[in-house]
mmCIF file of C-alpha atoms in Angstrom:
data_model
loop_
_atom_site.group_PDB
_atom_site.id
_atom_site.type_symbol
_atom_site.label_atom_id
_atom_site.label_comp_id
_atom_site.label_asym_id
_atom_site.label_seq_id
_atom_site.Cartn_x
_atom_site.Cartn_y
_atom_site.Cartn_z
ATOM 1 C CA UNK A 1 -2.128 -20.501 -37.795
ATOM 2 C CA UNK A 2 -1.061 -16.991 -36.839
ATOM 3 C CA UNK A 3 -3.369 -15.344 -34.292
ATOM 4 C CA UNK A 4 -4.150 -11.690 -34.048
ATOM 5 C CA UNK A 5 -3.934 -10.548 -30.423
ATOM 6 C CA UNK A 6 -7.673 -10.162 -30.017
ATOM 7 C CA UNK A 7 -8.270 -13.564 -31.623
ATOM 8 C CA UNK A 8 -5.814 -15.192 -29.240
ATOM 9 C CA UNK A 9 -7.492 -13.680 -26.174
ATOM 10 C CA UNK A 10 -10.919 -14.772 -27.438
ATOM 11 C CA UNK A 11 -9.556 -18.291 -27.983
ATOM 12 C CA UNK A 12 -8.108 -18.408 -24.448
ATOM 13 C CA UNK A 13 -11.382 -17.089 -23.039
ATOM 14 C CA UNK A 14 -13.256 -19.872 -24.814
ATOM 15 C CA UNK A 15 -10.843 -22.483 -23.426
ATOM 16 C CA UNK A 16 -11.269 -21.156 -19.883
ATOM 17 C CA UNK A 17 -15.050 -21.151 -20.077
ATOM 18 C CA UNK A 18 -15.279 -24.589 -21.665
ATOM 19 C CA UNK A 19 -12.809 -26.366 -19.372
ATOM 20 C CA UNK A 20 -13.547 -24.886 -15.949
ATOM 21 C CA UNK A 21 -16.720 -25.378 -13.944
ATOM 22 C CA UNK A 22 -19.157 -22.536 -14.690
ATOM 23 C CA UNK A 23 -19.396 -21.727 -10.980
ATOM 24 C CA UNK A 24 -16.157 -21.636 -8.975
ATOM 25 C CA UNK A 25 -15.612 -21.601 -5.224
ATOM 26 C CA UNK A 26 -12.285 -20.077 -4.225
ATOM 27 C CA UNK A 27 -10.925 -19.045 -0.827
ATOM 28 C CA UNK A 28 -8.220 -16.532 -0.051
ATOM 29 C CA UNK A 29 -7.401 -13.200 1.541
ATOM 30 C CA UNK A 30 -8.752 -9.856 0.307
ATOM 31 C CA UNK A 31 -6.184 -7.281 -0.782
ATOM 32 C CA UNK A 32 -6.209 -3.985 -2.707
ATOM 33 C CA UNK A 33 -9.982 -3.667 -2.267
ATOM 34 C CA UNK A 34 -11.523 -0.578 -3.846
ATOM 35 C CA UNK A 35 -14.832 0.771 -5.085
ATOM 36 C CA UNK A 36 -14.895 2.334 -8.541
ATOM 37 C CA UNK A 37 -16.870 5.455 -9.454
ATOM 38 C CA UNK A 38 -19.398 3.260 -11.279
ATOM 39 C CA UNK A 39 -20.166 1.390 -8.049
ATOM 40 C CA UNK A 40 -18.362 -1.836 -8.953
ATOM 41 C CA UNK A 41 -15.913 -3.387 -6.464
ATOM 42 C CA UNK A 42 -12.479 -4.656 -7.427
ATOM 43 C CA UNK A 43 -10.033 -6.638 -5.293
ATOM 44 C CA UNK A 44 -7.319 -9.280 -5.335
ATOM 45 C CA UNK A 45 -7.866 -12.679 -3.758
ATOM 46 C CA UNK A 46 -4.547 -14.134 -2.677
ATOM 47 C CA UNK A 47 -2.716 -16.744 -0.669
ATOM 48 C CA UNK A 48 0.965 -17.599 -0.240
ATOM 49 C CA UNK A 49 1.176 -19.136 -3.705
ATOM 50 C CA UNK A 50 -0.780 -16.838 -5.980
ATOM 51 C CA UNK A 51 -3.245 -14.036 -6.678
ATOM 52 C CA UNK A 52 -6.360 -13.651 -8.816
ATOM 53 C CA UNK A 53 -8.254 -10.470 -9.719
ATOM 54 C CA UNK A 54 -11.917 -10.328 -8.696
ATOM 55 C CA UNK A 55 -14.820 -8.020 -9.464
ATOM 56 C CA UNK A 56 -18.225 -7.623 -7.831
ATOM 57 C CA UNK A 57 -20.654 -5.745 -10.049
ATOM 58 C CA UNK A 58 -22.619 -3.028 -8.273
ATOM 59 C CA UNK A 59 -25.983 -4.753 -8.749
ATOM 60 C CA UNK A 60 -24.610 -8.037 -7.363
ATOM 61 C CA UNK A 61 -23.083 -6.320 -4.319
ATOM 62 C CA UNK A 62 -26.371 -4.627 -3.457
ATOM 63 C CA UNK A 63 -28.537 -7.667 -4.161
ATOM 64 C CA UNK A 64 -26.444 -10.000 -1.994
ATOM 65 C CA UNK A 65 -25.390 -7.421 0.627
ATOM 66 C CA UNK A 66 -21.719 -8.272 0.145
ATOM 67 C CA UNK A 67 -19.565 -6.438 2.685
ATOM 68 C CA UNK A 68 -15.865 -7.279 2.763
ATOM 69 C CA UNK A 69 -12.631 -5.374 3.389
ATOM 70 C CA UNK A 70 -8.876 -5.712 3.079
ATOM 71 C CA UNK A 71 -7.505 -8.428 5.317
ATOM 72 C CA UNK A 72 -10.658 -10.556 5.340
ATOM 73 C CA UNK A 73 -10.292 -14.255 4.695
ATOM 74 C CA UNK A 74 -13.224 -15.133 2.457
ATOM 75 C CA UNK A 75 -14.736 -17.789 0.227
ATOM 76 C CA UNK A 76 -16.091 -16.455 -3.049
ATOM 77 C CA UNK A 77 -18.493 -18.045 -5.489
ATOM 78 C CA UNK A 78 -18.297 -16.810 -9.052
ATOM 79 C CA UNK A 79 -17.560 -17.331 -12.708
ATOM 80 C CA UNK A 80 -14.199 -17.185 -14.460
ATOM 81 C CA UNK A 81 -13.868 -14.541 -17.188
ATOM 82 C CA UNK A 82 -11.214 -12.958 -19.374
ATOM 83 C CA UNK A 83 -11.182 -9.331 -20.502
ATOM 84 C CA UNK A 84 -10.335 -9.445 -24.208
ATOM 85 C CA UNK A 85 -8.677 -6.010 -24.404
ATOM 86 C CA UNK A 86 -6.068 -6.697 -21.704
ATOM 87 C CA UNK A 87 -5.821 -10.484 -21.717
ATOM 88 C CA UNK A 88 -6.300 -10.547 -17.938
ATOM 89 C CA UNK A 89 -8.613 -13.077 -16.406
ATOM 90 C CA UNK A 90 -10.657 -12.541 -13.285
ATOM 91 C CA UNK A 91 -13.486 -13.976 -11.230
ATOM 92 C CA UNK A 92 -16.899 -12.342 -11.491
ATOM 93 C CA UNK A 93 -18.027 -12.777 -7.887
ATOM 94 C CA UNK A 94 -21.667 -13.564 -7.105
ATOM 95 C CA UNK A 95 -21.280 -14.131 -3.382
ATOM 96 C CA UNK A 96 -18.595 -13.829 -0.711
ATOM 97 C CA UNK A 97 -18.617 -15.378 2.754
ATOM 98 C CA UNK A 98 -16.258 -14.203 5.491
ATOM 99 C CA UNK A 99 -14.234 -16.917 7.204
ATOM 100 C CA UNK A 100 -12.147 -14.742 9.522
ATOM 101 C CA UNK A 101 -9.064 -12.575 9.126
ATOM 102 C CA UNK A 102 -6.228 -13.284 6.743
ATOM 103 C CA UNK A 103 -2.581 -13.897 7.572
ATOM 104 C CA UNK A 104 -1.376 -10.429 6.548
ATOM 105 C CA UNK A 105 -3.996 -8.619 8.622
ATOM 106 C CA UNK A 106 -3.339 -10.896 11.585
ATOM 107 C CA UNK A 107 0.390 -10.162 11.330
ATOM 108 C CA UNK A 108 -0.374 -6.426 11.145
ATOM 109 C CA UNK A 109 -2.603 -6.510 14.236
ATOM 110 C CA UNK A 110 -0.149 -8.571 16.308
ATOM 111 C CA UNK A 111 2.713 -6.196 15.535
ATOM 112 C CA UNK A 112 0.525 -3.155 16.206
ATOM 113 C CA UNK A 113 -0.273 -4.442 19.686
ATOM 114 C CA UNK A 114 3.412 -5.128 20.352
ATOM 115 C CA UNK A 115 4.500 -1.656 19.230
ATOM 116 C CA UNK A 116 1.733 0.052 21.187
ATOM 117 C CA UNK A 117 2.792 -1.811 24.326
ATOM 118 C CA UNK A 118 6.342 -0.478 23.818
ATOM 119 C CA UNK A 119 5.010 3.084 23.631
ATOM 120 C CA UNK A 120 6.187 3.670 20.067
ATOM 121 C CA UNK A 121 3.006 5.521 19.106
ATOM 122 C CA UNK A 122 2.715 7.647 22.248
ATOM 123 C CA UNK A 123 2.437 11.428 21.785
ATOM 124 C CA UNK A 124 4.914 11.996 24.632
ATOM 125 C CA UNK A 125 7.747 10.833 22.365
ATOM 126 C CA UNK A 126 6.782 13.016 19.393
ATOM 127 C CA UNK A 127 9.324 15.699 18.458
ATOM 128 C CA UNK A 128 8.265 19.137 17.233
ATOM 129 C CA UNK A 129 8.759 19.836 13.552
ATOM 130 C CA UNK A 130 9.920 23.456 12.971
ATOM 131 C CA UNK A 131 7.274 25.678 11.403
ATOM 132 C CA UNK A 132 9.752 27.066 8.897
ATOM 133 C CA UNK A 133 12.103 24.429 7.528
ATOM 134 C CA UNK A 134 14.751 25.754 5.163
ATOM 135 C CA UNK A 135 16.744 22.521 4.889
ATOM 136 C CA UNK A 136 15.150 19.059 4.804
ATOM 137 C CA UNK A 137 16.084 15.478 4.077
ATOM 138 C CA UNK A 138 13.891 13.208 1.971
ATOM 139 C CA UNK A 139 13.976 9.427 1.834
ATOM 140 C CA UNK A 140 12.171 8.085 -1.237
ATOM 141 C CA UNK A 141 12.903 6.820 -4.738
ATOM 142 C CA UNK A 142 14.466 9.332 -7.101
ATOM 143 C CA UNK A 143 12.396 7.770 -9.897
ATOM 144 C CA UNK A 144 9.004 7.709 -8.170
ATOM 145 C CA UNK A 145 6.025 10.033 -8.367
ATOM 146 C CA UNK A 146 6.418 11.010 -4.697
ATOM 147 C CA UNK A 147 9.629 12.994 -5.161
ATOM 148 C CA UNK A 148 8.116 14.821 -8.149
ATOM 149 C CA UNK A 149 5.087 15.789 -6.039
ATOM 150 C CA UNK A 150 7.320 16.920 -3.182
ATOM 151 C CA UNK A 151 9.542 19.047 -5.431
ATOM 152 C CA UNK A 152 6.492 20.541 -7.178
ATOM 153 C CA UNK A 153 4.889 21.614 -3.896
ATOM 154 C CA UNK A 154 8.118 22.931 -2.367
ATOM 155 C CA UNK A 155 9.117 24.902 -5.462
ATOM 156 C CA UNK A 156 5.753 26.641 -5.328
ATOM 157 C CA UNK A 157 5.449 27.212 -1.567
ATOM 158 C CA UNK A 158 9.063 27.513 -0.417
ATOM 159 C CA UNK A 159 11.347 27.896 -3.454
ATOM 160 C CA UNK A 160 14.409 28.694 -1.324
ATOM 161 C CA UNK A 161 14.378 25.360 0.520
ATOM 162 C CA UNK A 162 17.332 22.975 0.274
ATOM 163 C CA UNK A 163 16.572 19.257 -0.199
ATOM 164 C CA UNK A 164 18.963 16.420 0.539
ATOM 165 C CA UNK A 165 17.586 13.278 -1.119
ATOM 166 C CA UNK A 166 18.494 9.733 -0.200
ATOM 167 C CA UNK A 167 17.142 7.624 -3.053
ATOM 168 C CA UNK A 168 15.840 4.408 -1.536
ATOM 169 C CA UNK A 169 13.868 1.389 -2.557
ATOM 170 C CA UNK A 170 10.207 1.905 -1.688
ATOM 171 C CA UNK A 171 8.885 -1.641 -1.998
ATOM 172 C CA UNK A 172 10.047 -5.211 -2.322
ATOM 173 C CA UNK A 173 12.169 -7.501 -0.197
ATOM 174 C CA UNK A 174 14.385 -5.665 2.306
ATOM 175 C CA UNK A 175 13.283 -2.192 1.158
ATOM 176 C CA UNK A 176 12.807 -1.317 4.840
ATOM 177 C CA UNK A 177 16.553 -1.791 5.386
ATOM 178 C CA UNK A 178 17.363 0.696 2.632
ATOM 179 C CA UNK A 179 14.818 3.226 3.932
ATOM 180 C CA UNK A 180 16.208 2.881 7.467
ATOM 181 C CA UNK A 181 19.760 3.321 6.140
ATOM 182 C CA UNK A 182 18.739 6.556 4.424
ATOM 183 C CA UNK A 183 17.159 7.892 7.612
ATOM 184 C CA UNK A 184 20.287 7.069 9.617
ATOM 185 C CA UNK A 185 22.591 8.787 7.112
ATOM 186 C CA UNK A 186 20.522 11.988 7.041
ATOM 187 C CA UNK A 187 20.126 11.942 10.818
ATOM 188 C CA UNK A 188 23.874 11.562 11.343
ATOM 189 C CA UNK A 189 24.585 14.494 8.993
ATOM 190 C CA UNK A 190 21.735 16.679 10.293
ATOM 191 C CA UNK A 191 23.962 18.993 12.370
ATOM 192 C CA UNK A 192 26.611 19.244 9.679
ATOM 193 C CA UNK A 193 24.118 19.997 6.882
ATOM 194 C CA UNK A 194 21.557 21.881 8.957
ATOM 195 C CA UNK A 195 18.743 19.394 8.220
ATOM 196 C CA UNK A 196 15.689 20.369 10.284
ATOM 197 C CA UNK A 197 13.352 17.502 9.410
ATOM 198 C CA UNK A 198 13.251 14.315 7.342
ATOM 199 C CA UNK A 199 10.407 13.332 5.012
ATOM 200 C CA UNK A 200 9.855 9.598 4.556
ATOM 201 C CA UNK A 201 7.566 9.161 1.587
ATOM 202 C CA UNK A 202 6.189 7.128 -1.317
ATOM 203 C CA UNK A 203 2.978 6.942 -3.346
ATOM 204 C CA UNK A 204 0.020 4.672 -2.730
ATOM 205 C CA UNK A 205 -0.281 0.947 -3.276
ATOM 206 C CA UNK A 206 -1.627 -2.283 -1.883
ATOM 207 C CA UNK A 207 -0.815 -3.448 1.630
ATOM 208 C CA UNK A 208 1.835 -5.701 0.086
ATOM 209 C CA UNK A 209 3.419 -2.753 -1.758
ATOM 210 C CA UNK A 210 3.556 -0.727 1.465
ATOM 211 C CA UNK A 211 4.579 -3.564 3.767
ATOM 212 C CA UNK A 212 8.180 -2.390 4.103
ATOM 213 C CA UNK A 213 6.864 0.617 6.051
ATOM 214 C CA UNK A 214 5.372 -1.802 8.598
ATOM 215 C CA UNK A 215 8.599 -3.667 9.362
ATOM 216 C CA UNK A 216 9.732 -3.367 12.983
ATOM 217 C CA UNK A 217 13.336 -2.581 12.020
ATOM 218 C CA UNK A 218 12.201 0.573 10.212
ATOM 219 C CA UNK A 219 9.837 1.506 13.039
ATOM 220 C CA UNK A 220 12.744 1.193 15.497
ATOM 221 C CA UNK A 221 14.893 3.434 13.295
ATOM 222 C CA UNK A 222 12.224 6.161 13.111
ATOM 223 C CA UNK A 223 11.568 5.966 16.841
ATOM 224 C CA UNK A 224 15.279 6.389 17.650
ATOM 225 C CA UNK A 225 15.923 9.142 15.070
ATOM 226 C CA UNK A 226 16.991 12.467 16.619
ATOM 227 C CA UNK A 227 15.711 14.549 13.693
ATOM 228 C CA UNK A 228 11.925 15.106 13.499
ATOM 229 C CA UNK A 229 10.317 12.865 10.894
ATOM 230 C CA UNK A 230 7.278 13.541 8.718
ATOM 231 C CA UNK A 231 5.672 10.465 7.179
ATOM 232 C CA UNK A 232 3.879 10.847 3.852
ATOM 233 C CA UNK A 233 3.355 7.252 2.776
ATOM 234 C CA UNK A 234 0.590 6.279 0.359
ATOM 235 C CA UNK A 235 -2.779 7.937 -0.017
ATOM 236 C CA UNK A 236 -5.276 9.158 2.558
ATOM 237 C CA UNK A 237 -6.752 5.690 3.093
ATOM 238 C CA UNK A 238 -3.351 4.046 3.617
ATOM 239 C CA UNK A 239 -1.928 3.574 7.112
ATOM 240 C CA UNK A 240 1.435 2.109 8.057
ATOM 241 C CA UNK A 241 3.394 1.873 11.292
ATOM 242 C CA UNK A 242 5.747 4.456 9.783
ATOM 243 C CA UNK A 243 2.806 6.890 10.015
ATOM 244 C CA UNK A 244 2.053 5.970 13.624
ATOM 245 C CA UNK A 245 5.605 6.292 14.923
ATOM 246 C CA UNK A 246 6.605 9.408 12.948
ATOM 247 C CA UNK A 247 6.452 12.793 14.643
ATOM 248 C CA UNK A 248 3.916 14.002 12.052
ATOM 249 C CA UNK A 249 1.756 11.972 9.694
ATOM 250 C CA UNK A 250 0.713 13.509 6.364
ATOM 251 C CA UNK A 251 -1.896 11.834 4.183
ATOM 252 C CA UNK A 252 0.099 12.062 0.936
ATOM 253 C CA UNK A 253 3.632 12.990 -0.228
ATOM 254 C CA UNK A 254 2.282 16.385 -1.340
ATOM 255 C CA UNK A 255 0.738 16.970 2.074
ATOM 256 C CA UNK A 256 4.070 16.067 3.695
ATOM 257 C CA UNK A 257 5.777 18.707 1.566
ATOM 258 C CA UNK A 258 3.128 21.265 2.490
ATOM 259 C CA UNK A 259 3.740 20.565 6.182
#
């Protein structure tokens, strides 16, 4: 038998519903939590071995007073489902009970306390970014949306500016090493090239996507950099240690370019 795509997804959905308990109880850590314009809540439930998409319909969230956030360790009760059009399965959550904080959030908080104790976030170490920068360095991916936003803003607001780009990885294993290497190269050449500030930037993502910007090695590099650094990592709701230690934090790559 040759399936059409929609038929295959319907068949898989039927198998899931007929072979898994109608009500599941699953525990894990909340990640990538967001509220949609229609009032529904979407998030990933994950542990060290896997990840599953979850949704809480608006009516369910209000009826059960469900209140969770990224980093929470929770136990959810819900029903397995598969969205025919995409072939992705998820859990329709009916209830969620907090059990504490997850491993990623705990790691984040422990490192934050360590870095604060070292004075890395103190205003007394912040360098002044020149009001009129004519030559800047940028550390981001040459293929990402961030560099396109930066170039778009700069070409409109300061078309005469010179940009030196170090194209780096922006997520994944050891991306923080590549980002730090780019900062060091631009910092070392700052006097020779006339670089007045360095933008460290990328677009938004989950805490896992942005984790490289929380690594202590990168934080050390930014703290020790002689050239003023502007951080424009993620969206307005995203915070990383790169933001805290940089001389100026901008809420988006475009905002970094405007600064």
